[in-house]
Amino acid sequence: MKSLWSNKAAKGLSGIDLVVYTSRLIGANTRLVLWGGGNSSIKTKSVDHAGRETKVLWIKGSGSDMRTIAPKNFTPLRLQDLLPLKQRDAMTDEAMVDYQMKSMLDPKAPKPSIETLLHAFLPPAHIYHTHADAICALTDTPNSRKVVREVFGDGVAVIDYTRPGFLLSKRVAQAYEKNPEITGIILDKHGLITFGETAQAAYQMTIKMVSKAERYAAEKLKGNKVMGALQVKGLPVNKRRTLAAAIAPILRGEVSRNKLMVMRYEDDSALLKFIGSEKAKKLTQIGPFTPDHLMHTRPWPLFVDTKNPGDFKVLTQEIRKGLAAYRKRAADYFNRYKPEGVTMLDPNPRVILIPGIGMFSTGKDDRAATIVHDLYMHTFPVIEAATAIQSYRTISLKETCDFEYWPMENFKLSLLPPEKSFSRKVALITGAAGAIGSAIASAFVEAGASVIVTDLAGEKVFALADKLNEAAGSRQAFAIPMDVGNARDVKRGFEAAALAFGGLDIFISNAGIARTASVDALSLNDWETSLRVNATGHLLTSQAALKIMKAQGLGGAIVVVTSKNVLAPGKDFGAYSASKAAQTQLSRIMAIENASVGIRVNMVTPDGIFEGSGLWSESVREERAKAHGISPDKVEAFYAKRNLLQTPILGHDVAEAVLFLASERAAKTTGAILPIDGGLREAFPR
Ligand code: ZN
């Protein structure tokens, strides 16, 4: 493991700025910490609000991530308040947290880490705590003390597994006092603590110790077939992805029984090799390599016991059978080990391993599913390394349950912002790069949905997804180029869509084109193109969307963007109006056919939208101006004037209506048409 320390970058930094710099170096290495794991601290002198010089412990606050940590994420506490606690014999978590809160120098700072006293009781000025993969591989073994001694000699202390809190803090302090010459403290089945009088020394010690552990594990792994024979080979890439896309909605429906989940798919080759091996079934069921992962991954993944993943029908049965057994095991575990006064968490797995096909991870959104994904991508190499060293062993089931249902750990979840109205939902929008489509897509992203944007191949659809993700600050949009009128494109596109977030709850059929000519002058090509995109495109994409929704069994909402022309056609719009009328009639049939499975189908009929519209090309604008006997630059004003409210129609107006019809607020509405036209008496639905 390489040290990322740079004298040039660290030059001039001191105090908390130096700790931020070093913490970020640690956070940048995923083999040291992942997603909020680990913590760091510094002891300095500060001046308090009354002008008194005070010895202060600055410790990483709850809920921050080392990779992106900033000075504001550290909490200052009075050391002279904390240190006398070392004399106590015991302290409950609640009393300790309350005491820590009262020792804060700045009441507006984040809530201090549960490991605050551990940092306070250790004398060195700089302390780093990580959940390094390689250190955990040494200690996730039955006789971990022997392994640690073999690697580090007597130069380190090992603390038996103890849940973080007062007792662990005392044990760590005692180990240090017993031998202040130690270079680090290893927390059995948990992680590593290093320290020093400078940030650089403490950081370099982390790197040095982890490197040593990595070299030791690599040596043990060399030529060692730890996982036994490869029993199920990864299927060829196209086949496994097609199968994964077919399985994803079924799986999502199953794991969303309590709460809707978003899923992420992974088919990394090392992972496929691991889950296809002889010992994977047994070794994956032991536990997480550090209890810190429990909140995200739960105690075990679902391992689908299959010998022939290529057979879709058999595999589906095996998945359902595996899930039933998983839920039973989760309930038995809870009933046997549950601490007093807690209710059972969702009994569904967060990690699903399918030999030959890969891994699905679940979460409330893509970020949460990615956290689970990243944790497991680090878990399987630790399992392999620990197995090569001795055998893989984690904390006991009782300890696991105690940690999983520990109020201090679950408190972290309460720090998350409240979920948005479309959180956990997946929406797909065709024709998303246009004026209406992009307005709908950004409204869904703002409302918390995971959004798949599709449009014709080209820059635009990817640029839209990039823009949406940048605005959201996380991966909430995914672009799929697709021509809705091309059956092969639609099949491939919806396969990619099923793998993007695991399924589909909302489908917005919005792609469309306008060709203008009077009926006698209409070319056959324009007629057929209009039908191909507006009618056949709607049919093909609706079929694909319905297939995913039905496989999930979670109901769904389809909103079709048709046109004011369906209700009140205009001259020279023959091909457009007729193809849009076909789309509308097909949507009504879809409403009739799918109500029994909880899928609602509704329509909006916007009038002409000019702002950024691809539909209203210059030629259409000129043609419409001619049809209405006005000059082309007056088209907007003409359209705004012709409705009752005398207002232009914007993409945003359509998005508002679409979101309403897709939401639970419209739960009792299907087969309906909602005009977005400022009020046109000739287009009143009847
Ligand atoms: Zn920890």
XYZ file of C-alpha atoms and ligand atoms in Angstrom:
687
model
C 0.000 0.000 0.000
C 1.434 3.326 -1.063
C 1.627 6.326 1.216
C -0.105 9.311 -0.372
C 1.622 11.772 1.946
C 3.102 14.766 0.154
C 5.369 17.172 2.016
C 4.533 19.766 -0.594
C 0.772 19.439 -0.082
C 1.084 19.270 3.714
C 3.435 22.249 3.886
C 1.981 25.134 5.843
C -0.900 23.042 7.183
C -1.371 22.732 10.924
C -4.008 21.839 13.488
C -7.367 20.785 12.137
C -6.370 21.589 8.519
C -3.587 19.043 8.726
C -5.966 16.433 10.152
C -8.408 17.138 7.325
C -5.591 16.650 4.807
C -4.464 13.356 6.371
C -8.012 12.069 6.922
C -8.704 12.600 3.244
C -5.579 10.611 2.333
C -6.987 7.758 4.393
C -10.469 8.217 2.945
C -9.035 8.122 -0.593
C -7.909 4.527 -0.097
C -10.916 2.217 -0.116
C -8.776 -0.582 1.388
C -8.563 1.498 4.575
C -12.057 2.876 5.051
C -15.309 2.958 3.113
C -18.364 5.200 3.214
C -18.287 6.897 6.595
C -16.163 4.211 8.293
C -13.231 5.050 10.564
C -12.366 8.281 12.324
C -9.561 10.657 13.200
C -8.695 13.209 15.866
C -6.203 15.794 17.077
C -5.529 17.235 20.499
C -4.693 20.951 20.454
C -5.028 24.061 22.522
C -7.846 26.445 21.636
C -9.375 29.534 23.133
C -12.964 29.050 24.276
C -15.873 31.513 24.110
C -14.761 33.168 27.366
C -11.203 33.728 26.143
C -9.684 30.909 28.223
C -7.018 28.698 26.772
C -8.406 25.139 26.733
C -7.046 21.730 25.763
C -9.333 20.470 23.020
C -9.984 17.131 21.317
C -11.177 17.616 17.734
C -12.833 14.408 16.566
C -14.633 13.456 13.393
C -18.354 13.950 13.920
C -21.031 11.328 13.308
C -22.237 10.983 9.721
C -19.206 12.391 7.866
C -16.976 10.590 5.378
C -13.152 10.658 5.574
C -12.883 10.921 1.781
C -14.621 14.302 1.682
C -14.199 15.487 5.274
C -13.891 19.231 6.002
C -13.026 21.196 9.173
C -16.731 21.745 9.874
C -17.196 17.960 10.222
C -14.982 17.878 13.331
C -16.357 18.419 16.809
C -14.286 20.205 19.486
C -14.591 18.845 23.046
C -12.976 19.972 26.320
C -10.323 17.375 27.211
C -10.336 18.395 30.866
C -14.009 17.335 30.982
C -13.434 14.006 29.237
C -10.246 12.763 30.916
C -11.662 12.268 34.451
C -14.073 9.689 32.993
C -11.125 7.307 32.722
C -11.408 6.769 36.492
C -14.942 5.435 36.226
C -15.644 1.708 36.056
C -18.661 1.794 33.796
C -20.889 4.172 31.916
C -23.994 3.488 29.828
C -24.032 4.607 26.191
C -26.748 7.152 26.971
C -24.843 8.662 29.907
C -21.648 8.769 27.849
C -23.320 10.467 24.871
C -25.021 12.965 27.179
C -21.708 13.732 28.905
C -19.939 14.147 25.555
C -22.600 16.560 24.341
C -22.096 18.670 27.457
C -18.339 18.715 26.870
C -18.625 20.209 23.402
C -16.914 23.547 22.907
C -19.245 24.501 20.091
C -22.868 23.448 20.558
C -23.499 23.772 16.821
C -20.784 21.250 15.895
C -21.860 17.765 14.717
C -22.630 15.079 17.256
C -19.273 13.597 18.341
C -18.320 10.052 17.366
C -19.242 7.156 19.656
C -15.476 6.516 19.755
C -14.768 9.972 21.275
C -13.548 8.639 24.628
C -11.254 6.152 22.901
C -9.506 9.103 21.246
C -9.594 11.206 24.423
C -8.059 8.516 26.652
C -5.115 7.815 24.330
C -2.359 10.370 25.047
C -0.834 10.900 21.541
C -1.846 14.088 19.731
C -2.906 12.405 16.465
C -5.050 9.266 16.174
C -6.426 7.409 13.145
C -8.900 4.553 13.249
C -9.565 2.474 10.121
C -11.323 -0.753 9.151
C -8.459 -1.786 6.847
C -9.282 -4.881 4.781
C -5.920 -6.538 5.441
C -6.000 -5.976 9.215
C -9.508 -7.440 9.337
C -8.343 -10.407 7.250
C -5.795 -11.158 10.022
C -8.294 -10.848 12.854
C -11.366 -12.407 11.207
C -9.858 -15.749 12.126
C -10.391 -18.147 15.056
C -6.949 -17.620 16.608
C -6.365 -14.039 15.607
C -3.902 -13.248 18.420
C -1.532 -15.868 17.057
C -1.818 -14.405 13.550
C -1.219 -10.850 14.758
C 1.826 -11.961 16.738
C 3.210 -13.723 13.667
C 2.861 -10.541 11.613
C 3.666 -7.795 14.111
C 5.445 -9.517 16.997
C 4.857 -7.892 20.388
C 4.865 -4.379 19.005
C 1.101 -4.053 18.893
C -1.744 -4.593 21.341
C -4.819 -6.665 20.487
C -8.156 -5.887 22.149
C -10.764 -8.666 22.206
C -13.942 -7.765 20.365
C -15.859 -5.152 22.327
C -18.671 -3.002 20.976
C -17.552 0.667 20.716
C -18.361 2.783 23.748
C -17.035 3.356 27.256
C -15.721 -0.159 27.868
C -13.752 -0.337 24.618
C -12.289 3.118 25.312
C -11.070 1.960 28.723
C -9.620 -1.277 27.365
C -7.721 0.595 24.665
C -6.382 3.105 27.193
C -5.258 0.304 29.524
C -3.458 -1.501 26.701
C -1.576 1.686 25.850
C -0.669 2.405 29.478
C 0.618 -1.119 29.878
C 3.002 -0.653 26.977
C 3.361 2.881 25.561
C 5.977 1.535 23.147
C 3.353 -0.189 20.956
C 3.017 1.126 17.420
C -0.667 0.370 17.020
C -3.722 -1.193 18.595
C -5.676 -3.857 16.745
C -9.351 -4.217 17.560
C -10.198 -7.874 17.032
C -12.795 -8.453 14.244
C -13.085 -4.673 13.845
C -10.076 -2.588 12.767
C -6.882 -0.695 13.550
C -5.819 2.328 15.631
C -2.548 4.127 14.985
C -1.202 7.240 16.664
C 1.687 9.651 16.816
C 2.813 13.069 17.885
C 2.483 14.254 14.293
C -0.251 13.591 11.733
C 2.382 12.292 9.335
C 3.749 9.750 11.827
C 0.281 8.451 12.716
C -0.717 8.218 9.038
C 2.535 6.548 7.955
C 2.090 3.977 10.718
C -1.348 3.058 9.320
C 0.183 2.558 5.874
C 3.140 0.614 7.267
C 1.041 -1.774 9.340
C -1.567 -2.349 6.642
C 1.164 -2.950 4.049
C 2.727 -5.559 6.297
C -0.648 -7.283 6.752
C -1.268 -7.156 2.988
C 2.086 -8.748 2.215
C 1.421 -11.500 4.756
C -2.031 -12.237 3.296
C -0.675 -12.200 -0.273
C 1.977 -14.720 0.725
C -0.680 -17.024 2.234
C -2.908 -16.666 -0.821
C -0.142 -17.511 -3.269
C -1.032 -20.702 -5.132
C -3.632 -21.492 -2.465
C -6.984 -22.619 -3.862
C -8.756 -21.380 -0.759
C -12.233 -21.380 -2.214
C -12.058 -24.914 -3.612
C -12.974 -25.891 -7.161
C -14.880 -23.573 -9.482
C -18.341 -25.138 -9.595
C -20.320 -22.576 -11.584
C -18.527 -20.569 -14.243
C -19.618 -17.024 -15.078
C -22.003 -17.219 -18.042
C -20.862 -15.467 -21.245
C -21.283 -11.719 -20.809
C -24.261 -11.206 -23.144
C -26.122 -14.168 -21.774
C -25.556 -13.279 -18.132
C -26.634 -9.669 -18.645
C -29.786 -10.686 -20.523
C -30.587 -13.121 -17.722
C -29.738 -10.560 -15.047
C -32.087 -8.061 -16.737
C -34.875 -10.652 -16.735
C -34.269 -11.586 -13.100
C -33.796 -8.048 -11.752
C -37.494 -7.028 -11.734
C -38.537 -10.336 -10.144
C -35.886 -9.898 -7.478
C -36.764 -6.245 -6.930
C -40.407 -7.170 -6.457
C -39.375 -9.724 -3.837
C -36.929 -7.571 -1.866
C -39.367 -4.636 -1.954
C -42.116 -6.448 -0.080
C -41.634 -4.245 2.999
C -40.138 -1.156 1.399
C -39.409 -0.297 -2.202
C -35.724 -0.790 -3.066
C -33.409 0.365 -5.826
C -30.870 -2.227 -6.996
C -27.428 -2.233 -8.514
C -25.939 -5.056 -10.588
C -22.297 -6.165 -10.649
C -20.625 -8.909 -12.687
C -16.946 -8.309 -11.973
C -14.862 -11.352 -12.994
C -13.142 -11.859 -9.605
C -16.543 -11.708 -7.908
C -17.988 -14.248 -10.371
C -15.081 -16.564 -9.649
C -15.609 -16.192 -5.899
C -19.354 -16.865 -5.916
C -18.966 -19.752 -8.370
C -16.518 -21.562 -6.108
C -17.155 -24.636 -4.031
C -16.898 -22.944 -0.617
C -18.765 -19.735 -1.422
C -22.142 -20.974 -0.226
C -20.771 -21.652 3.255
C -18.264 -18.808 3.636
C -20.617 -16.032 2.508
C -23.012 -16.899 5.326
C -20.652 -16.170 8.222
C -20.856 -12.403 8.719
C -19.456 -8.988 7.743
C -15.705 -8.431 8.168
C -16.278 -5.491 10.480
C -19.527 -4.807 12.378
C -19.575 -1.289 10.931
C -20.955 -2.802 7.690
C -24.021 -4.319 9.359
C -26.135 -1.206 9.059
C -25.755 -1.370 5.261
C -25.241 -5.018 4.346
C -27.094 -6.810 7.193
C -25.447 -9.965 8.596
C -25.357 -12.105 5.438
C -26.065 -11.978 1.725
C -28.612 -14.209 0.042
C -26.616 -16.881 -1.753
C -28.775 -18.399 -4.487
C -27.928 -22.068 -4.572
C -27.900 -22.858 -8.261
C -25.891 -25.229 -10.377
C -27.434 -24.167 -13.667
C -28.034 -20.407 -13.726
C -28.599 -20.448 -17.497
C -32.086 -21.904 -17.060
C -34.318 -18.887 -16.353
C -37.311 -20.847 -15.108
C -35.331 -23.010 -12.701
C -33.282 -20.029 -11.539
C -36.430 -18.044 -10.733
C -37.648 -20.907 -8.562
C -34.271 -21.150 -6.843
C -34.300 -17.422 -6.115
C -37.762 -17.592 -4.555
C -36.795 -20.659 -2.544
C -33.600 -18.955 -1.388
C -35.494 -15.830 -0.347
C -37.996 -17.802 1.699
C -35.169 -19.577 3.535
C -33.324 -16.263 4.008
C -36.355 -14.583 5.585
C -36.862 -17.537 7.890
C -33.236 -17.446 8.984
C -33.461 -13.672 9.564
C -36.556 -14.153 11.743
C -34.989 -17.022 13.722
C -31.818 -14.989 14.298
C -33.821 -12.003 15.469
C -36.071 -13.987 17.788
C -33.153 -15.794 19.344
C -30.732 -12.896 19.885
C -32.808 -9.720 19.891
C -31.999 -7.185 22.588
C -34.865 -5.891 24.752
C -37.455 -3.587 23.190
C -36.514 -3.574 19.494
C -38.618 -4.351 16.439
C -37.336 -6.491 13.602
C -35.708 -4.745 10.635
C -36.656 -5.572 7.030
C -36.062 -9.350 6.698
C -34.954 -9.068 3.058
C -31.327 -9.325 1.923
C -29.249 -6.320 0.865
C -26.751 -8.415 -1.085
C -27.886 -11.153 -3.468
C -25.237 -13.435 -4.950
C -26.128 -15.587 -7.955
C -23.384 -17.926 -9.221
C -22.784 -17.506 -12.938
C -24.632 -14.190 -13.035
C -23.251 -11.846 -10.384
C -24.376 -9.681 -7.493
C -27.325 -7.407 -6.847
C -27.148 -4.910 -3.996
C -30.157 -2.993 -2.716
C -30.789 0.332 -1.014
C -33.255 3.182 -0.837
C -31.537 4.820 -3.805
C -28.559 4.242 -6.076
C -26.174 5.772 -3.524
C -27.341 3.404 -0.790
C -27.167 0.403 -3.160
C -23.660 1.543 -4.157
C -22.528 1.673 -0.523
C -23.701 -1.934 -0.078
C -22.023 -2.848 -3.384
C -18.702 -1.292 -2.396
C -18.721 -2.928 1.035
C -19.276 -6.361 -0.485
C -16.645 -5.857 -3.183
C -14.197 -5.478 -0.273
C -15.775 -8.285 1.771
C -15.158 -11.206 -0.546
C -11.380 -10.622 -0.820
C -11.225 -10.427 3.005
C -13.086 -13.750 3.225
C -10.562 -15.291 0.804
C -7.552 -13.858 2.640
C -8.792 -14.896 6.102
C -9.526 -18.383 4.774
C -5.982 -18.612 3.407
C -4.529 -17.376 6.715
C -6.583 -19.645 9.032
C -10.303 -19.693 8.379
C -12.920 -16.948 8.214
C -14.519 -16.150 11.568
C -16.377 -12.996 12.587
C -18.097 -11.903 15.799
C -20.755 -14.232 17.268
C -24.390 -14.070 16.224
C -25.293 -12.614 19.618
C -22.686 -9.868 19.199
C -23.877 -9.315 15.637
C -27.476 -8.850 16.746
C -26.405 -6.577 19.605
C -24.530 -4.364 17.165
C -27.190 -4.436 14.464
C -29.945 -3.357 16.842
C -27.743 -0.995 18.861
C -29.518 2.374 19.208
C -26.179 4.211 18.785
C -25.676 2.653 15.362
C -29.240 3.188 14.245
C -28.982 6.800 15.358
C -26.730 7.365 12.323
C -29.709 6.557 10.099
C -31.775 9.238 11.794
C -29.186 11.828 10.690
C -30.120 11.240 7.060
C -32.412 13.811 5.426
C -36.089 12.791 5.129
C -36.985 10.870 1.975
C -38.498 12.802 -0.936
C -41.890 12.075 -2.499
C -40.509 9.917 -5.337
C -37.597 8.451 -3.373
C -37.130 4.680 -4.052
C -39.098 4.958 -7.342
C -37.596 4.331 -10.766
C -38.958 6.296 -13.739
C -38.147 5.933 -17.447
C -38.825 8.768 -19.903
C -38.636 8.392 -23.672
C -37.801 11.405 -25.806
C -36.161 12.833 -22.701
C -33.754 15.173 -24.464
C -36.558 17.380 -25.781
C -38.256 20.317 -24.060
C -41.067 18.373 -22.395
C -38.961 15.256 -21.733
C -36.104 17.078 -20.027
C -38.537 19.121 -17.918
C -40.198 15.878 -16.791
C -36.840 14.203 -16.133
C -35.547 17.031 -13.987
C -38.822 17.220 -12.048
C -38.553 13.505 -11.229
C -34.898 13.832 -10.198
C -35.785 16.776 -7.939
C -38.563 14.703 -6.396
C -36.032 11.975 -5.501
C -36.703 9.370 -8.208
C -34.015 7.358 -9.981
C -34.521 8.325 -13.604
C -33.683 6.588 -16.872
C -33.595 9.044 -19.753
C -33.831 7.702 -23.290
C -33.651 9.458 -26.641
C -32.131 8.912 -30.059
C -28.431 8.046 -30.045
C -26.156 11.061 -29.733
C -24.623 13.513 -27.311
C -27.846 15.036 -26.068
C -29.202 12.204 -23.958
C -25.856 11.656 -22.187
C -25.427 15.388 -21.621
C -28.885 15.467 -20.045
C -28.040 12.615 -17.627
C -24.746 14.339 -16.708
C -26.571 17.600 -16.032
C -29.203 15.891 -13.903
C -26.600 13.975 -11.884
C -24.579 17.082 -11.299
C -27.652 18.912 -10.026
C -28.596 15.973 -7.794
C -25.051 15.478 -6.464
C -25.308 11.697 -6.968
C -26.105 9.152 -9.672
C -29.842 9.617 -10.036
C -30.065 9.649 -13.836
C -28.925 7.059 -16.366
C -28.911 7.594 -20.144
C -29.899 4.932 -22.674
C -29.878 5.796 -26.377
C -32.926 4.230 -28.000
C -35.072 4.656 -31.102
C -38.578 3.855 -29.831
C -39.708 2.769 -33.300
C -37.010 0.110 -33.598
C -37.978 -3.176 -31.915
C -34.396 -4.353 -31.422
C -33.375 -1.018 -29.957
C -36.277 -1.091 -27.533
C -35.500 -4.642 -26.405
C -31.848 -3.823 -25.804
C -32.721 -0.475 -24.216
C -35.182 -1.904 -21.709
C -32.724 -4.659 -20.819
C -30.216 -1.956 -19.910
C -32.994 -0.101 -18.099
C -33.818 -3.123 -15.920
C -30.167 -3.309 -14.881
C -29.754 0.444 -14.311
C -31.766 0.581 -11.069
C -33.236 -2.934 -10.890
C -36.671 -2.270 -12.362
C -39.314 0.290 -13.221
C -42.245 1.926 -11.392
C -43.100 4.802 -13.687
C -43.038 4.902 -17.468
C -43.454 8.196 -19.313
C -44.165 7.628 -23.006
C -43.124 10.964 -24.414
C -41.093 10.398 -27.596
C -42.816 11.789 -30.671
C -42.294 13.541 -33.967
C -44.363 16.006 -36.016
C -44.565 15.960 -39.812
C -46.823 18.555 -41.407
C -48.617 18.531 -44.733
C -52.202 18.558 -45.894
C -53.583 15.073 -46.396
C -53.523 15.286 -50.199
C -49.872 16.339 -50.130
C -48.699 14.052 -47.313
C -45.860 11.773 -48.393
C -46.121 8.091 -47.615
C -42.765 8.329 -45.877
C -43.944 11.088 -43.501
C -47.108 9.138 -42.768
C -45.224 5.930 -42.042
C -42.538 7.659 -39.991
C -45.211 9.338 -37.868
C -46.909 6.019 -37.239
C -43.592 4.277 -36.578
C -42.536 6.716 -33.854
C -45.793 8.011 -32.364
C -47.880 4.828 -32.520
C -45.586 1.798 -32.958
C -42.896 3.384 -30.745
C -45.471 3.849 -28.027
C -46.614 0.234 -28.441
C -43.101 -1.234 -28.286
C -41.944 0.789 -25.284
C -45.222 0.230 -23.419
C -44.938 -3.517 -23.975
C -41.389 -3.507 -22.597
C -42.354 -1.325 -19.614
C -45.407 -3.470 -18.798
C -43.256 -6.595 -18.915
C -40.894 -5.210 -16.248
C -43.721 -3.861 -14.080
C -45.613 -7.154 -14.207
C -42.481 -9.135 -13.325
C -42.037 -6.923 -10.262
C -45.656 -7.301 -9.186
C -45.578 -3.900 -7.515
C -48.125 -2.110 -9.723
C -46.966 0.989 -11.570
C -47.890 4.228 -13.274
C -47.734 5.033 -16.972
C -48.237 8.579 -18.191
C -48.531 9.162 -21.901
C -47.735 12.545 -23.398
C -50.169 12.746 -26.301
C -51.381 16.019 -27.799
C -54.124 18.620 -27.872
C -54.455 17.523 -31.496
C -56.070 14.272 -30.381
C -59.019 16.214 -28.955
C -59.022 19.110 -31.416
C -57.048 18.366 -34.584
C -55.577 21.167 -36.661
C -55.204 21.246 -40.413
C -51.984 19.931 -41.988
C -51.461 17.788 -38.880
C -52.967 14.636 -40.350
C -50.044 12.256 -39.819
C -49.351 13.670 -36.354
C -52.976 13.690 -35.148
C -53.807 10.253 -36.509
C -50.688 8.632 -35.007
C -51.272 10.416 -31.681
C -54.904 9.261 -31.732
C -53.661 5.685 -32.171
C -51.335 6.205 -29.213
C -54.207 7.560 -27.106
C -56.573 4.727 -27.952
C -53.863 2.158 -27.225
C -53.255 3.829 -23.844
C -56.941 3.567 -22.956
C -56.828 -0.165 -23.730
C -53.698 -0.456 -21.565
C -55.616 1.198 -18.708
C -58.402 -1.372 -19.082
C -56.069 -4.346 -19.361
C -53.697 -3.523 -16.508
C -55.906 -2.114 -13.748
C -56.162 -5.576 -12.215
C -52.385 -5.625 -11.602
C -52.333 -2.117 -10.163
C -50.839 -0.374 -13.188
C -52.524 2.955 -13.932
C -52.339 4.533 -17.379
C -53.166 8.212 -17.871
C -52.610 10.821 -20.558
C -51.755 14.486 -20.776
C -52.609 16.561 -23.851
C -50.328 19.587 -24.040
C -50.796 22.318 -26.620
C -47.781 23.533 -28.597
C -44.624 24.130 -26.550
C -41.952 26.277 -28.118
C -39.358 26.729 -25.408
C -36.438 24.475 -26.442
C -38.689 22.078 -28.328
C -37.279 19.719 -30.926
C -40.790 19.114 -32.224
C -41.195 22.723 -33.335
C -38.452 22.917 -35.901
C -38.127 26.035 -38.039
C -40.052 24.380 -40.852
C -42.920 23.405 -38.527
C -42.959 26.910 -37.110
C -43.135 28.419 -40.618
C -45.772 25.961 -41.672
C -47.897 26.672 -38.561
C -47.544 30.421 -39.113
C -48.805 29.957 -42.651
C -51.680 27.750 -41.496
C -52.820 30.437 -39.066
C -52.120 33.319 -41.442
C -49.503 34.990 -39.214
C -45.762 35.689 -39.414
C -43.411 33.004 -37.958
C -42.180 35.232 -35.104
C -45.754 35.654 -33.895
C -46.373 31.905 -33.419
C -45.705 31.869 -29.631
C -47.899 34.876 -29.010
C -50.631 33.421 -31.223
C -50.660 30.122 -29.337
C -50.618 31.878 -25.959
C -53.515 34.110 -27.003
C -55.749 31.359 -28.262
C -56.354 29.678 -24.868
C -58.775 30.794 -22.173
C -56.049 31.613 -19.652
C -54.093 33.488 -22.357
C -50.840 31.898 -21.314
C -47.953 30.081 -23.036
C -47.542 26.390 -22.197
C -44.120 25.412 -20.857
C -42.331 22.096 -20.387
C -42.531 22.659 -16.643
C -46.364 22.799 -16.821
C -46.455 19.372 -18.447
C -43.962 18.000 -15.900
C -46.164 19.109 -13.001
C -49.172 17.267 -14.435
C -47.104 14.162 -15.247
C -45.714 14.007 -11.711
C -49.199 14.301 -10.271
C -50.563 11.476 -12.428
C -47.541 9.287 -11.592
C -47.896 9.938 -7.864
C -49.957 8.283 -5.167
C -52.088 11.423 -5.103
C -53.623 10.185 -8.352
C -53.997 6.631 -7.009
C -57.680 6.462 -7.971
C -57.269 7.750 -11.524
C -56.674 5.632 -14.626
C -57.618 5.962 -18.284
C -57.948 9.750 -17.847
C -56.906 12.657 -20.034
C -55.572 15.836 -18.427
C -55.302 18.784 -20.846
C -52.312 21.110 -20.417
C -53.382 23.764 -22.871
C -54.369 26.874 -20.909
C -58.018 25.984 -21.589
C -59.217 25.327 -25.146
C -62.979 24.875 -25.333
C -62.768 22.794 -28.513
C -60.329 20.461 -26.752
C -62.349 19.877 -23.575
C -62.263 16.065 -23.063
C -65.618 14.451 -23.470
Zn -14.568 1.323 13.923
